[in-house]
Amino acid sequence: ATEIRLASRPHGVPTQENFEIVDTEVPTAGEGQILVRNLVMSVDPAMRGRMRDVKSYAPPFEVGEVMSGGAVGEVVESNVDGVEPGDHVLHQAGWRTHAVLDAKRFVKVDGDAAPLSTYLGVLGMPGLTAYAGLLESAEFKPGDTVFVSGAAGAVGSLVGQLAKLKGAKRVIGSAGSAEKVRHLIDDLGFDAAFNYKDGPVAEQLAEAAPEGIDVYFDNVGGEHLEAAINSINLHGRIAVCGMISQYNATEATPAPRNLAQIIAKRITIRGLLVLDHWGLQQQFVSEIAPLVKDGRVKYSETFVDGIRNAPEAFLGLLSGANTGKMLVRIAD
Ligand code: NDP
C-alpha cells in the first residue's frame, strides 16, 4: 500500500517537498469495517486551505499524517452487513491506495448508473456546489446575465451550462488559456468567454457584457471580484464560492477596491459552503444525472495516473493544468 503524508506546510505556492510518499502494509478490516482499494481520488482547491494551520470549516491536515479527501474505491473485505467485496464506495479517505472504513464513513455508489469518477465531479461535491450556488446562493432567475470565473473547472463549467439550460440571457466565463476559452464557447455553449491573462479583467468583462451582469459566481476573488462589482447591474447578486487567486498569497491582496458600489447598486454578496446544501443532493442528482447521461450537460475530467503522482495532480490543479475535474487514477 502507498499513502501521501503532509511533510511540511507550504509558504506560498506548494511544492513536491511538502508531500511525503510512504509505502505501508495493506491494512485489514476490523469488526464493523470494510477494506477498500481506492480506484480514483479527487484533488480539490480546498485542500490548499487545509495545508495551513488555521481553524476553518474543515480541520487542518497535520504534518506527518496522511492527507484525506474524496475517493471512490472497490470493497476488498467487508465486515459490514449489506456490503460485499466488489461493491464500490465513495468516502473521504483519499491520498492512499487502501483504506479501512467504519460503516458510517462511506456510501455505496453504482458504477452502472454513472462512471465512478463522476461521483467526485459533475455528480458529486463540485456539481452540488455549482447547483446550490447558482440556484440558492446567487438566486438565479431566467433572463439573468451570468458571469462565472474559473469557468473551465469542475464547478465553473457546470455553473455556466446550468445557467444556459435554465434560461440565462447571456453566460460569460473566464479561464486561463486560449484553449479553455475555445472549450467554453464551442463545447459548453457559453455566449462569451475570455482569457483573464490577456489583459485587465474589468476591461475584458465590460466588453463581454456590454449590458452588465446580474449574477457573478466567484471562484477566483481579487481582480475578478472587483471587475464583477464594476459590471454588475442594480440588485445584482454575487455568490462567493472560492477565491483561488488568493490561496497561495503570502500577503493580503488589494482588490476589490470598489466595495462602495455595493450601496448604490444594492448588491447582495453571499458566501457559499457546499456543506450547508447536502439537503439538495437528491434533487440535484435526480435533475442533473439524466442531463449528463443524454449529453445536455457536458463534463471533462483530467486524469493524472498513479498515487505517487497525486502531489503533481494537486499542484497542477492550482496552476490550471486541468480542464473540468482534476482526478488521480489510482487503480483500474
Ligand atoms: P477547478 O476545477 O476550477 O480547478 C481550479 C482552477 O482554478 C484551475 O484549473 C485554474 O484554471 C484556476 N486558477 C488557479 N489559479 C488561478 C488564479 N490565480 N486566477 C484565476 N484562476 C485560477 O476547481 P474546483 O471546480 O474544484 O473549484 C473551483 C473553486 O470553487 C475554487 O475556488 C474552490 O475553492 C471553490 N469551491 C468551493 C466550495 C465551497 O463549498 N465553497 C466547494 C468546491 C469548490 P485557469 O486555467 O482558468 O486559471
mmCIF file of C-alpha atoms and ligand atoms in Angstrom:
data_model
loop_
_atom_site.group_PDB
_atom_site.id
_atom_site.type_symbol
_atom_site.label_atom_id
_atom_site.label_comp_id
_atom_site.label_asym_id
_atom_site.label_seq_id
_atom_site.Cartn_x
_atom_site.Cartn_y
_atom_site.Cartn_z
ATOM 1 C CA ALA A 1 0.000 0.000 0.000
ATOM 2 C CA THR A 2 1.044 3.589 -0.512
ATOM 3 C CA GLU A 3 -0.063 6.815 1.156
ATOM 4 C CA ILE A 4 0.760 10.515 0.831
ATOM 5 C CA ARG A 5 1.505 12.429 4.005
ATOM 6 C CA LEU A 6 1.840 16.155 4.565
ATOM 7 C CA ALA A 7 5.600 16.590 5.063
ATOM 8 C CA SER A 8 5.575 20.332 5.773
ATOM 9 C CA ARG A 9 3.287 23.343 5.462
ATOM 10 C CA PRO A 10 3.763 25.394 2.286
ATOM 11 C CA HIS A 11 4.653 29.067 2.338
ATOM 12 C CA GLY A 12 3.169 30.465 -0.864
ATOM 13 C CA VAL A 13 2.916 28.053 -3.788
ATOM 14 C CA PRO A 14 3.152 24.411 -2.557
ATOM 15 C CA THR A 15 5.926 22.179 -3.912
ATOM 16 C CA GLN A 16 6.658 18.443 -4.052
ATOM 17 C CA GLU A 17 8.725 18.849 -0.865
ATOM 18 C CA ASN A 18 5.538 19.487 1.095
ATOM 19 C CA PHE A 19 4.485 15.870 0.435
ATOM 20 C CA GLU A 20 5.970 12.560 1.513
ATOM 21 C CA ILE A 21 5.179 9.323 -0.336
ATOM 22 C CA VAL A 22 5.253 6.367 2.049
ATOM 23 C CA ASP A 23 4.902 2.620 1.382
ATOM 24 C CA THR A 24 2.989 0.790 4.107
ATOM 25 C CA GLU A 25 1.434 -2.601 4.837
ATOM 26 C CA VAL A 26 -2.044 -3.206 3.445
ATOM 27 C CA PRO A 27 -4.352 -2.821 6.471
ATOM 28 C CA THR A 28 -7.102 -5.297 7.401
ATOM 29 C CA ALA A 29 -10.737 -4.572 8.202
ATOM 30 C CA GLY A 30 -11.818 -4.965 11.832
ATOM 31 C CA GLU A 31 -15.300 -5.641 13.128
ATOM 32 C CA GLY A 32 -17.884 -3.317 11.553
ATOM 33 C CA GLN A 33 -15.362 -2.118 8.969
ATOM 34 C CA ILE A 34 -14.520 -2.554 5.306
ATOM 35 C CA LEU A 35 -11.195 -2.564 3.477
ATOM 36 C CA VAL A 36 -11.270 -0.559 0.259
ATOM 37 C CA ARG A 37 -8.856 -0.494 -2.652
ATOM 38 C CA ASN A 38 -9.057 3.040 -3.997
ATOM 39 C CA LEU A 39 -9.583 3.436 -7.728
ATOM 40 C CA VAL A 40 -9.831 7.201 -8.203
ATOM 41 C CA MET A 41 -9.331 10.180 -5.912
ATOM 42 C CA SER A 42 -10.066 13.854 -6.078
ATOM 43 C CA VAL A 43 -7.722 16.767 -5.579
ATOM 44 C CA ASP A 44 -9.549 19.961 -4.626
ATOM 45 C CA PRO A 45 -8.564 23.601 -4.143
ATOM 46 C CA ALA A 46 -9.872 23.423 -0.560
ATOM 47 C CA MET A 47 -7.006 21.063 0.264
ATOM 48 C CA ARG A 48 -4.669 24.070 -0.052
ATOM 49 C CA GLY A 49 -6.577 25.641 2.830
ATOM 50 C CA ARG A 50 -6.215 22.506 4.927
ATOM 51 C CA MET A 51 -2.423 22.609 4.480
ATOM 52 C CA ARG A 52 -2.461 25.776 6.600
ATOM 53 C CA ASP A 53 -2.516 25.593 10.375
ATOM 54 C CA VAL A 54 -5.675 27.664 10.750
ATOM 55 C CA LYS A 55 -9.113 26.892 12.053
ATOM 56 C CA SER A 56 -11.718 26.693 9.301
ATOM 57 C CA TYR A 57 -14.801 24.673 8.336
ATOM 58 C CA ALA A 58 -12.531 21.636 7.814
ATOM 59 C CA PRO A 59 -9.694 20.876 10.243
ATOM 60 C CA PRO A 60 -6.096 21.351 9.033
ATOM 61 C CA PHE A 61 -4.079 18.351 7.818
ATOM 62 C CA GLU A 62 -1.469 17.514 10.443
ATOM 63 C CA VAL A 63 2.197 17.428 9.448
ATOM 64 C CA GLY A 64 3.346 13.803 9.301
ATOM 65 C CA GLU A 65 -0.213 12.498 8.859
ATOM 66 C CA VAL A 66 -1.727 11.020 5.721
ATOM 67 C CA MET A 67 -3.859 13.582 3.860
ATOM 68 C CA SER A 68 -7.532 12.993 3.066
ATOM 69 C CA GLY A 69 -10.166 13.854 0.516
ATOM 70 C CA GLY A 70 -12.835 12.360 -1.715
ATOM 71 C CA ALA A 71 -12.193 8.974 -3.333
ATOM 72 C CA VAL A 72 -14.053 6.049 -4.864
ATOM 73 C CA GLY A 73 -12.830 2.530 -4.251
ATOM 74 C CA GLU A 74 -13.690 -1.128 -4.534
ATOM 75 C CA VAL A 75 -14.511 -3.127 -1.417
ATOM 76 C CA VAL A 76 -11.935 -5.877 -0.865
ATOM 77 C CA GLU A 77 -13.005 -7.155 2.586
ATOM 78 C CA SER A 78 -16.263 -6.446 4.368
ATOM 79 C CA ASN A 79 -17.420 -6.910 7.932
ATOM 80 C CA VAL A 80 -20.431 -4.672 7.345
ATOM 81 C CA ASP A 81 -23.877 -6.109 6.624
ATOM 82 C CA GLY A 82 -25.115 -5.362 3.130
ATOM 83 C CA VAL A 83 -21.668 -4.545 1.740
ATOM 84 C CA GLU A 84 -19.919 -7.145 -0.416
ATOM 85 C CA PRO A 85 -16.459 -7.394 -1.913
ATOM 86 C CA GLY A 86 -16.650 -5.849 -5.382
ATOM 87 C CA ASP A 87 -19.064 -3.106 -4.282
ATOM 88 C CA HIS A 88 -17.981 0.474 -4.964
ATOM 89 C CA VAL A 89 -17.986 3.131 -2.263
ATOM 90 C CA LEU A 90 -17.494 6.904 -2.050
ATOM 91 C CA HIS A 91 -15.630 8.151 1.021
ATOM 92 C CA GLN A 92 -13.155 10.731 2.337
ATOM 93 C CA ALA A 93 -10.034 8.557 2.732
ATOM 94 C CA GLY A 94 -8.241 9.546 -0.450
ATOM 95 C CA TRP A 95 -4.475 10.127 -0.797
ATOM 96 C CA ARG A 96 -3.843 6.391 -0.194
ATOM 97 C CA THR A 97 -4.193 3.168 -2.153
ATOM 98 C CA HIS A 98 -6.050 1.285 0.615
ATOM 99 C CA ALA A 99 -8.382 2.461 3.353
ATOM 100 C CA VAL A 100 -10.157 0.847 6.285
ATOM 101 C CA LEU A 101 -13.528 2.488 6.899
ATOM 102 C CA ASP A 102 -16.213 2.277 9.557
ATOM 103 C CA ALA A 103 -19.755 1.708 8.294
ATOM 104 C CA LYS A 104 -20.708 5.371 8.798
ATOM 105 C CA ARG A 105 -17.791 6.677 6.738
ATOM 106 C CA PHE A 106 -18.821 5.666 3.222
ATOM 107 C CA VAL A 107 -21.773 5.440 0.863
ATOM 108 C CA LYS A 108 -22.245 2.848 -1.853
ATOM 109 C CA VAL A 109 -22.170 4.139 -5.443
ATOM 110 C CA ASP A 110 -23.300 2.439 -8.647
ATOM 111 C CA GLY A 111 -20.782 2.288 -11.478
ATOM 112 C CA ASP A 112 -23.507 1.137 -13.878
ATOM 113 C CA ALA A 113 -25.644 4.229 -13.244
ATOM 114 C CA ALA A 114 -22.771 6.636 -13.954
ATOM 115 C CA PRO A 115 -18.970 6.384 -14.353
ATOM 116 C CA LEU A 116 -17.381 6.059 -10.900
ATOM 117 C CA SER A 117 -15.278 9.203 -11.402
ATOM 118 C CA THR A 118 -18.384 11.358 -11.815
ATOM 119 C CA TYR A 119 -19.271 10.833 -8.133
ATOM 120 C CA LEU A 120 -16.240 13.036 -7.407
ATOM 121 C CA GLY A 121 -17.073 15.636 -10.047
ATOM 122 C CA VAL A 122 -20.137 16.559 -12.035
ATOM 123 C CA LEU A 123 -22.487 14.390 -9.908
ATOM 124 C CA GLY A 124 -20.534 14.868 -6.684
ATOM 125 C CA MET A 125 -19.398 17.657 -4.398
ATOM 126 C CA PRO A 126 -18.309 20.111 -7.144
ATOM 127 C CA GLY A 127 -21.559 19.551 -9.035
ATOM 128 C CA LEU A 128 -23.662 20.204 -5.963
ATOM 129 C CA THR A 129 -21.597 23.329 -5.290
ATOM 130 C CA ALA A 130 -22.442 24.658 -8.741
ATOM 131 C CA TYR A 131 -26.131 23.746 -8.439
ATOM 132 C CA ALA A 132 -26.722 25.100 -4.935
ATOM 133 C CA GLY A 133 -24.505 28.112 -5.532
ATOM 134 C CA LEU A 134 -26.251 29.224 -8.685
ATOM 135 C CA LEU A 135 -29.833 28.448 -7.687
ATOM 136 C CA GLU A 136 -29.786 29.256 -3.967
ATOM 137 C CA SER A 137 -26.818 31.476 -3.120
ATOM 138 C CA ALA A 138 -26.979 33.581 -6.296
ATOM 139 C CA GLU A 139 -30.785 33.328 -6.544
ATOM 140 C CA PHE A 140 -30.518 32.825 -10.285
ATOM 141 C CA LYS A 141 -33.601 33.567 -12.344
ATOM 142 C CA PRO A 142 -34.318 33.205 -16.069
ATOM 143 C CA GLY A 143 -33.251 36.270 -18.019
ATOM 144 C CA ASP A 144 -30.199 36.905 -15.827
ATOM 145 C CA THR A 145 -26.838 37.568 -17.408
ATOM 146 C CA VAL A 146 -24.355 35.391 -15.527
ATOM 147 C CA PHE A 147 -20.593 35.693 -15.235
ATOM 148 C CA VAL A 148 -18.587 32.800 -13.793
ATOM 149 C CA SER A 149 -14.837 32.722 -13.198
ATOM 150 C CA GLY A 150 -12.821 29.516 -13.119
ATOM 151 C CA ALA A 151 -15.302 28.637 -15.837
ATOM 152 C CA ALA A 152 -13.414 25.694 -17.351
ATOM 153 C CA GLY A 153 -13.021 23.977 -13.970
ATOM 154 C CA ALA A 154 -15.195 21.397 -12.237
ATOM 155 C CA VAL A 155 -17.564 23.846 -10.537
ATOM 156 C CA GLY A 156 -17.464 26.658 -13.098
ATOM 157 C CA SER A 157 -18.174 24.510 -16.146
ATOM 158 C CA LEU A 158 -21.420 23.274 -14.585
ATOM 159 C CA VAL A 159 -22.439 26.748 -13.377
ATOM 160 C CA GLY A 160 -22.289 28.114 -16.914
ATOM 161 C CA GLN A 161 -24.126 25.200 -18.504
ATOM 162 C CA LEU A 162 -26.832 25.185 -15.833
ATOM 163 C CA ALA A 163 -27.393 28.902 -16.254
ATOM 164 C CA LYS A 164 -27.846 28.404 -20.004
ATOM 165 C CA LEU A 165 -30.206 25.448 -19.520
ATOM 166 C CA LYS A 166 -32.285 27.403 -17.023
ATOM 167 C CA GLY A 167 -32.826 30.380 -19.274
ATOM 168 C CA ALA A 168 -29.986 32.819 -18.717
ATOM 169 C CA LYS A 169 -29.989 35.730 -21.139
ATOM 170 C CA ARG A 170 -26.227 35.555 -21.545
ATOM 171 C CA VAL A 171 -23.456 33.486 -19.916
ATOM 172 C CA ILE A 172 -19.880 34.714 -19.773
ATOM 173 C CA GLY A 173 -16.896 32.760 -18.485
ATOM 174 C CA SER A 174 -13.261 33.476 -17.762
ATOM 175 C CA ALA A 175 -10.408 30.985 -17.759
ATOM 176 C CA GLY A 176 -6.647 30.910 -18.027
ATOM 177 C CA SER A 177 -5.861 29.769 -21.582
ATOM 178 C CA ALA A 178 -6.986 30.234 -25.179
ATOM 179 C CA GLU A 179 -7.851 26.527 -25.399
ATOM 180 C CA LYS A 180 -10.104 26.775 -22.325
ATOM 181 C CA VAL A 181 -11.822 29.851 -23.808
ATOM 182 C CA ARG A 182 -12.455 27.904 -27.012
ATOM 183 C CA HIS A 183 -13.812 24.971 -24.973
ATOM 184 C CA LEU A 184 -16.261 27.235 -23.111
ATOM 185 C CA ILE A 185 -17.718 28.684 -26.293
ATOM 186 C CA ASP A 186 -17.518 25.739 -28.722
ATOM 187 C CA ASP A 187 -18.154 22.775 -26.415
ATOM 188 C CA LEU A 188 -20.104 24.145 -23.447
ATOM 189 C CA GLY A 189 -22.241 26.776 -25.166
ATOM 190 C CA PHE A 190 -21.112 29.893 -23.279
ATOM 191 C CA ASP A 191 -22.103 33.091 -25.108
ATOM 192 C CA ALA A 192 -18.762 34.750 -24.443
ATOM 193 C CA ALA A 193 -15.501 33.923 -22.716
ATOM 194 C CA PHE A 194 -12.102 35.493 -22.210
ATOM 195 C CA ASN A 195 -8.633 34.584 -21.002
ATOM 196 C CA TYR A 196 -8.026 36.597 -17.839
ATOM 197 C CA LYS A 197 -4.290 36.519 -18.570
ATOM 198 C CA ASP A 198 -4.815 38.514 -21.794
ATOM 199 C CA GLY A 199 -5.472 41.872 -20.126
ATOM 200 C CA PRO A 200 -7.316 43.630 -17.301
ATOM 201 C CA VAL A 201 -10.350 41.566 -16.232
ATOM 202 C CA ALA A 202 -12.528 44.678 -15.832
ATOM 203 C CA GLU A 203 -11.961 45.675 -19.462
ATOM 204 C CA GLN A 204 -12.471 42.183 -20.847
ATOM 205 C CA LEU A 205 -15.627 41.669 -18.789
ATOM 206 C CA ALA A 206 -17.087 45.048 -19.799
ATOM 207 C CA GLU A 207 -16.539 44.117 -23.425
ATOM 208 C CA ALA A 208 -18.109 40.658 -23.000
ATOM 209 C CA ALA A 209 -21.090 42.054 -21.069
ATOM 210 C CA PRO A 210 -21.995 45.398 -22.653
ATOM 211 C CA GLU A 211 -25.317 45.460 -20.765
ATOM 212 C CA GLY A 212 -23.747 44.426 -17.469
ATOM 213 C CA ILE A 213 -24.221 41.253 -15.438
ATOM 214 C CA ASP A 214 -26.885 40.258 -12.921
ATOM 215 C CA VAL A 215 -25.106 37.333 -11.272
ATOM 216 C CA TYR A 216 -21.426 36.729 -10.587
ATOM 217 C CA PHE A 217 -20.381 33.242 -9.456
ATOM 218 C CA ASP A 218 -16.955 33.829 -7.934
ATOM 219 C CA ASN A 219 -14.373 31.037 -7.920
ATOM 220 C CA VAL A 220 -11.361 33.318 -8.051
ATOM 221 C CA GLY A 221 -11.674 36.522 -5.982
ATOM 222 C CA GLY A 222 -9.310 39.510 -6.249
ATOM 223 C CA GLU A 223 -9.264 41.300 -9.580
ATOM 224 C CA HIS A 224 -12.160 39.174 -10.875
ATOM 225 C CA LEU A 225 -14.391 40.183 -7.977
ATOM 226 C CA GLU A 226 -13.527 43.841 -8.453
ATOM 227 C CA ALA A 227 -14.338 43.586 -12.172
ATOM 228 C CA ALA A 228 -17.656 41.881 -11.440
ATOM 229 C CA ILE A 229 -18.656 44.620 -8.964
ATOM 230 C CA ASN A 230 -17.920 47.191 -11.694
ATOM 231 C CA SER A 231 -20.054 45.346 -14.256
ATOM 232 C CA ILE A 232 -22.903 44.252 -12.037
ATOM 233 C CA ASN A 233 -26.355 45.771 -12.504
ATOM 234 C CA LEU A 234 -28.776 47.144 -9.938
ATOM 235 C CA HIS A 235 -29.778 44.424 -7.412
ATOM 236 C CA GLY A 236 -27.024 42.142 -8.712
ATOM 237 C CA ARG A 237 -26.118 39.036 -6.753
ATOM 238 C CA ILE A 238 -22.678 37.588 -6.108
ATOM 239 C CA ALA A 239 -22.176 34.042 -4.827
ATOM 240 C CA VAL A 240 -18.690 33.768 -3.358
ATOM 241 C CA CYS A 241 -17.691 30.133 -3.789
ATOM 242 C CA GLY A 242 -13.917 30.361 -3.872
ATOM 243 C CA MET A 243 -11.007 32.780 -4.116
ATOM 244 C CA ILE A 244 -8.363 30.601 -5.676
ATOM 245 C CA SER A 245 -6.295 33.602 -6.815
ATOM 246 C CA GLN A 246 -5.504 34.194 -3.141
ATOM 247 C CA TYR A 247 -4.936 30.692 -1.745
ATOM 248 C CA ASN A 248 -1.168 30.882 -2.223
ATOM 249 C CA ALA A 249 -0.871 34.563 -1.287
ATOM 250 C CA THR A 250 1.639 35.405 1.422
ATOM 251 C CA GLU A 251 0.320 38.964 1.860
ATOM 252 C CA ALA A 252 -3.145 40.490 1.830
ATOM 253 C CA THR A 253 -4.253 41.278 -1.713
ATOM 254 C CA PRO A 254 -5.675 44.755 -2.529
ATOM 255 C CA ALA A 255 -8.680 44.098 -4.785
ATOM 256 C CA PRO A 256 -11.635 44.599 -4.666
ATOM 257 C CA ARG A 257 -11.205 48.348 -4.124
ATOM 258 C CA ASN A 258 -14.707 49.291 -5.261
ATOM 259 C CA LEU A 259 -16.895 47.912 -2.475
ATOM 260 C CA ALA A 260 -18.708 51.243 -2.124
ATOM 261 C CA GLN A 261 -20.666 50.263 -5.250
ATOM 262 C CA ILE A 262 -22.471 47.688 -3.109
ATOM 263 C CA ILE A 263 -24.568 50.537 -1.713
ATOM 264 C CA ALA A 264 -25.815 52.321 -4.804
ATOM 265 C CA LYS A 265 -26.329 49.082 -6.712
ATOM 266 C CA ARG A 266 -27.882 47.264 -3.688
ATOM 267 C CA ILE A 267 -25.649 44.251 -4.399
ATOM 268 C CA THR A 268 -26.123 41.032 -2.424
ATOM 269 C CA ILE A 269 -22.849 39.190 -1.758
ATOM 270 C CA ARG A 270 -23.316 35.761 -0.196
ATOM 271 C CA GLY A 271 -20.731 33.212 0.892
ATOM 272 C CA LEU A 272 -21.427 29.663 -0.216
ATOM 273 C CA LEU A 273 -20.355 26.461 1.508
ATOM 274 C CA VAL A 274 -21.427 23.195 -0.088
ATOM 275 C CA LEU A 275 -21.649 21.546 3.339
ATOM 276 C CA ASP A 276 -24.777 23.627 4.010
ATOM 277 C CA HIS A 277 -26.517 22.222 0.952
ATOM 278 C CA TRP A 278 -26.386 18.412 1.340
ATOM 279 C CA GLY A 279 -30.169 18.552 1.688
ATOM 280 C CA LEU A 280 -30.306 19.349 -2.045
ATOM 281 C CA GLN A 281 -28.162 16.335 -3.026
ATOM 282 C CA GLN A 282 -31.079 14.070 -4.048
ATOM 283 C CA GLN A 283 -32.814 16.804 -6.005
ATOM 284 C CA PHE A 284 -29.524 17.753 -7.653
ATOM 285 C CA VAL A 285 -28.662 14.199 -8.740
ATOM 286 C CA SER A 286 -32.146 13.387 -9.983
ATOM 287 C CA GLU A 287 -32.199 16.564 -12.050
ATOM 288 C CA ILE A 288 -28.625 16.572 -13.368
ATOM 289 C CA ALA A 289 -27.780 12.863 -13.842
ATOM 290 C CA PRO A 290 -30.228 12.465 -16.773
ATOM 291 C CA LEU A 291 -28.850 15.629 -18.405
ATOM 292 C CA VAL A 292 -25.330 14.251 -18.069
ATOM 293 C CA LYS A 293 -26.424 10.901 -19.455
ATOM 294 C CA ASP A 294 -28.056 12.355 -22.570
ATOM 295 C CA GLY A 295 -25.241 14.836 -23.157
ATOM 296 C CA ARG A 296 -27.136 18.055 -22.464
ATOM 297 C CA VAL A 297 -24.680 18.663 -19.646
ATOM 298 C CA LYS A 298 -21.092 18.030 -20.678
ATOM 299 C CA TYR A 299 -18.237 17.409 -18.310
ATOM 300 C CA SER A 300 -14.492 16.996 -18.693
ATOM 301 C CA GLU A 301 -12.040 15.160 -16.492
ATOM 302 C CA THR A 302 -8.283 15.499 -16.379
ATOM 303 C CA PHE A 303 -6.610 12.335 -15.085
ATOM 304 C CA VAL A 304 -3.154 12.017 -13.570
ATOM 305 C CA ASP A 305 -2.078 8.382 -13.241
ATOM 306 C CA GLY A 306 -0.742 6.791 -10.080
ATOM 307 C CA ILE A 307 -0.925 7.587 -6.374
ATOM 308 C CA ARG A 308 2.712 8.748 -6.455
ATOM 309 C CA ASN A 309 1.673 11.495 -8.844
ATOM 310 C CA ALA A 310 -1.122 12.784 -6.591
ATOM 311 C CA PRO A 311 1.022 15.744 -5.426
ATOM 312 C CA GLU A 312 1.696 16.623 -9.078
ATOM 313 C CA ALA A 313 -2.049 16.492 -9.762
ATOM 314 C CA PHE A 314 -2.732 18.818 -6.839
ATOM 315 C CA LEU A 315 -0.004 21.273 -7.867
ATOM 316 C CA GLY A 316 -1.340 21.139 -11.433
ATOM 317 C CA LEU A 317 -4.856 21.940 -10.209
ATOM 318 C CA LEU A 318 -3.598 25.114 -8.545
ATOM 319 C CA SER A 319 -1.863 26.235 -11.752
ATOM 320 C CA GLY A 320 -4.654 25.411 -14.199
ATOM 321 C CA ALA A 321 -3.395 22.115 -15.684
ATOM 322 C CA ASN A 322 -6.952 20.746 -15.562
ATOM 323 C CA THR A 323 -9.971 21.185 -17.779
ATOM 324 C CA GLY A 324 -13.002 20.078 -15.788
ATOM 325 C CA LYS A 325 -12.418 17.900 -12.737
ATOM 326 C CA MET A 326 -8.840 17.047 -11.729
ATOM 327 C CA LEU A 327 -8.571 13.410 -10.634
ATOM 328 C CA VAL A 328 -5.919 10.837 -9.792
ATOM 329 C CA ARG A 329 -6.396 7.355 -11.239
ATOM 330 C CA ILE A 330 -5.046 5.028 -8.559
ATOM 331 C CA ALA A 331 -6.012 1.634 -9.993
ATOM 332 C CA ASP A 332 -8.187 0.130 -12.733
HETATM 333 P P1 NDP B 1 -11.235 23.860 -10.674
HETATM 334 O O1 NDP B 1 -11.557 22.612 -11.397
HETATM 335 O O2 NDP B 1 -11.868 25.120 -11.101
HETATM 336 O O3 NDP B 1 -9.657 23.999 -10.659
HETATM 337 C C1 NDP B 1 -9.039 25.151 -10.186
HETATM 338 C C2 NDP B 1 -8.822 26.160 -11.342
HETATM 339 O O4 NDP B 1 -8.550 27.413 -10.807
HETATM 340 C C3 NDP B 1 -7.622 25.849 -12.199
HETATM 341 O O5 NDP B 1 -7.917 24.927 -13.206
HETATM 342 C C4 NDP B 1 -7.245 27.223 -12.754
HETATM 343 O O6 NDP B 1 -7.822 27.388 -14.040
HETATM 344 C C5 NDP B 1 -7.916 28.195 -11.787
HETATM 345 N N1 NDP B 1 -6.936 29.109 -11.168
HETATM 346 C C6 NDP B 1 -5.815 28.783 -10.490
HETATM 347 N N2 NDP B 1 -5.176 29.910 -10.075
HETATM 348 C C7 NDP B 1 -5.928 30.949 -10.512
HETATM 349 C C8 NDP B 1 -5.789 32.372 -10.417
HETATM 350 N N3 NDP B 1 -4.762 32.943 -9.787
HETATM 351 N N4 NDP B 1 -6.734 33.134 -11.007
HETATM 352 C C9 NDP B 1 -7.778 32.582 -11.653
HETATM 353 N N5 NDP B 1 -7.954 31.246 -11.781
HETATM 354 C C10 NDP B 1 -7.041 30.447 -11.216
HETATM 355 O O7 NDP B 1 -11.540 23.638 -9.125
HETATM 356 P P2 NDP B 1 -12.967 23.415 -8.476
HETATM 357 O O8 NDP B 1 -14.002 23.492 -9.527
HETATM 358 O O9 NDP B 1 -12.897 22.230 -7.613
HETATM 359 O O10 NDP B 1 -13.106 24.677 -7.522
HETATM 360 C C11 NDP B 1 -13.367 25.973 -8.063
HETATM 361 C C12 NDP B 1 -13.487 26.992 -6.932
HETATM 362 O O11 NDP B 1 -14.585 26.637 -6.109
HETATM 363 C C13 NDP B 1 -12.275 27.057 -6.015
HETATM 364 O O12 NDP B 1 -12.081 28.389 -5.643
HETATM 365 C C14 NDP B 1 -12.693 26.227 -4.823
HETATM 366 O O13 NDP B 1 -12.009 26.597 -3.665
HETATM 367 C C15 NDP B 1 -14.162 26.542 -4.758
HETATM 368 N N6 NDP B 1 -15.003 25.533 -4.123
HETATM 369 C C16 NDP B 1 -15.767 25.961 -3.076
HETATM 370 C C17 NDP B 1 -16.639 25.120 -2.467
HETATM 371 C C18 NDP B 1 -17.480 25.657 -1.379
HETATM 372 O O14 NDP B 1 -18.210 24.895 -0.726
HETATM 373 N N7 NDP B 1 -17.441 26.951 -1.134
HETATM 374 C C19 NDP B 1 -16.761 23.704 -2.857
HETATM 375 C C20 NDP B 1 -15.938 23.365 -4.014
HETATM 376 C C21 NDP B 1 -15.088 24.266 -4.594
HETATM 377 P P3 NDP B 1 -7.321 28.517 -15.100
HETATM 378 O O15 NDP B 1 -6.526 27.788 -16.124
HETATM 379 O O16 NDP B 1 -8.604 29.057 -15.608
HETATM 380 O O17 NDP B 1 -6.502 29.517 -14.333
#
